[in-house]
Amino acid sequence: GFLRRLRLTGKGRISELRANGTGATITPIIDEGVHMSYPYSFSHDGVIYAIPECREAKSIFLYRLDELTGKWHREAALLEGVDAVDTTAFQHAGLWWLMSSGSAGCGPWSL
């Protein structure tokens, strides 16, 4: 199962949990082959997006949900060659901003 795979590889991946009448299923929905966590999600112009943390890839990837199929597609690499942990996106004064922590420098308390 999901927990067993996490223990074996040490890598998280973005999964969907669906409850049914007799239990639940966990299905991976975004998996880049590196540890992934913190799937920051947001809606813009009626489209749902996610920016999962994948510091190991040294990139910030943007994913878009295809609501017809329920599948997530990588839309863009927003930044590459960065040490970014738990990226959060927001709009302010008509511009999009990204906030991330870093694993180096000031450590987990950097922004």
Short mmCIF file of C-alpha atoms in Angstrom, two decimals:
data_model
loop_
_atom_site.label_atom_id
_atom_site.label_comp_id
_atom_site.label_asym_id
_atom_site.label_seq_id
_atom_site.Cartn_x
_atom_site.Cartn_y
_atom_site.Cartn_z
CA GLY A 1 0.00 0.00 0.00
CA PHE A 2 0.80 3.68 0.04
CA LEU A 3 2.47 3.70 3.47
CA ARG A 4 4.54 0.66 2.59
CA ARG A 5 5.80 2.30 -0.63
CA LEU A 6 6.68 5.48 1.28
CA ARG A 7 8.66 3.46 3.81
CA LEU A 8 10.48 1.51 1.08
CA THR A 9 11.48 4.49 -1.05
CA GLY A 10 11.44 7.34 1.44
CA LYS A 11 9.78 9.44 -1.27
CA GLY A 12 6.33 10.96 -0.96
CA ARG A 13 4.12 11.44 -3.97
CA ILE A 14 0.88 13.28 -4.53
CA SER A 15 -2.03 10.86 -4.19
CA GLU A 16 -5.80 10.96 -4.18
CA LEU A 17 -7.84 9.34 -1.42
CA ARG A 18 -11.32 8.16 -2.44
CA ALA A 19 -13.69 6.74 0.14
CA ASN A 20 -16.30 4.22 -0.91
CA GLY A 21 -18.89 2.22 1.00
CA THR A 22 -16.43 -0.44 2.14
CA GLY A 23 -13.17 1.43 2.53
CA ALA A 24 -10.91 3.73 0.60
CA THR A 25 -8.45 3.69 -2.28
CA ILE A 26 -5.25 5.69 -2.55
CA THR A 27 -4.11 6.43 -6.10
CA PRO A 28 -0.95 8.35 -7.07
CA ILE A 29 -1.93 11.31 -9.26
CA ILE A 30 1.35 13.25 -9.60
CA ASP A 31 4.67 11.40 -9.46
CA GLU A 32 7.91 12.86 -10.83
CA GLY A 33 10.09 10.10 -9.36
CA VAL A 34 11.37 12.43 -6.63
CA HIS A 35 9.99 13.18 -3.17
CA MET A 36 6.85 15.31 -3.54
CA SER A 37 4.73 16.90 -0.83
CA TYR A 38 2.80 20.07 0.05
CA PRO A 39 0.61 20.22 -3.09
CA TYR A 40 -0.32 23.91 -2.84
CA SER A 41 -3.50 24.19 -4.91
CA PHE A 42 -5.47 27.18 -6.13
CA SER A 43 -8.05 28.18 -8.72
CA HIS A 44 -7.58 30.88 -11.36
CA ASP A 45 -10.09 31.74 -14.12
CA GLY A 46 -12.03 28.56 -13.32
CA VAL A 47 -9.00 26.26 -13.67
CA ILE A 48 -7.51 24.31 -10.75
CA TYR A 49 -3.72 24.31 -10.40
CA ALA A 50 -1.23 22.74 -8.00
CA ILE A 51 2.40 23.44 -7.15
CA PRO A 52 3.76 20.42 -5.28
CA GLU A 53 7.04 20.68 -3.40
CA CYS A 54 9.74 18.76 -5.28
CA ARG A 55 12.99 20.34 -4.08
CA GLU A 56 14.88 17.23 -5.16
CA ALA A 57 14.18 18.14 -8.81
CA LYS A 58 15.50 21.68 -8.15
CA SER A 59 12.41 23.03 -9.92
CA ILE A 60 9.03 24.55 -9.19
CA PHE A 61 6.46 22.80 -11.39
CA LEU A 62 2.93 24.01 -12.08
CA TYR A 63 0.26 21.37 -12.71
CA ARG A 64 -3.23 21.86 -14.16
CA LEU A 65 -6.22 19.62 -13.44
CA ASP A 66 -8.17 18.41 -16.45
CA GLU A 67 -11.59 18.26 -14.83
CA LEU A 68 -13.05 16.12 -17.64
CA THR A 69 -10.57 13.28 -17.08
CA GLY A 70 -9.52 13.99 -13.48
CA LYS A 71 -5.87 13.86 -14.56
CA TRP A 72 -3.15 16.33 -13.60
CA HIS A 73 -0.82 17.61 -16.32
CA ARG A 74 2.44 19.46 -15.90
CA GLU A 75 1.71 22.91 -17.32
CA ALA A 76 5.13 24.53 -16.85
CA ALA A 77 8.39 24.63 -14.96
CA LEU A 78 7.99 28.01 -13.26
CA LEU A 79 11.60 28.08 -12.02
CA GLU A 80 14.50 25.68 -12.52
CA GLY A 81 17.79 25.31 -10.67
CA VAL A 82 16.33 26.51 -7.37
CA ASP A 83 16.35 25.21 -3.81
CA ALA A 84 12.65 25.78 -3.15
CA VAL A 85 10.64 24.07 -0.41
CA ASP A 86 6.85 24.38 0.03
CA THR A 87 6.22 27.02 -2.64
CA THR A 88 3.06 29.09 -2.25
CA ALA A 89 1.69 31.31 -5.05
CA PHE A 90 -0.48 34.39 -4.62
CA GLN A 91 -1.63 37.47 -6.50
CA HIS A 92 -0.94 40.99 -5.25
CA ALA A 93 -1.34 44.28 -7.12
CA GLY A 94 -2.05 42.45 -10.37
CA LEU A 95 1.13 40.34 -10.24
CA TRP A 96 1.76 36.69 -9.31
CA TRP A 97 4.27 36.05 -6.53
CA LEU A 98 5.96 32.87 -5.30
CA MET A 99 7.12 32.32 -1.72
CA SER A 100 9.35 29.38 -0.83
CA SER A 101 11.56 28.26 1.99
CA GLY A 102 15.04 26.96 1.31
CA SER A 103 16.89 24.02 2.76
CA ALA A 104 20.25 25.83 2.76
CA GLY A 105 21.36 29.20 4.08
CA CYS A 106 19.15 30.13 7.02
CA GLY A 107 17.68 26.63 7.06
CA PRO A 108 14.00 25.79 7.37
CA TRP A 109 13.16 29.26 8.69
CA SER A 110 14.24 31.08 5.52
CA LEU A 111 11.70 32.55 3.13
#
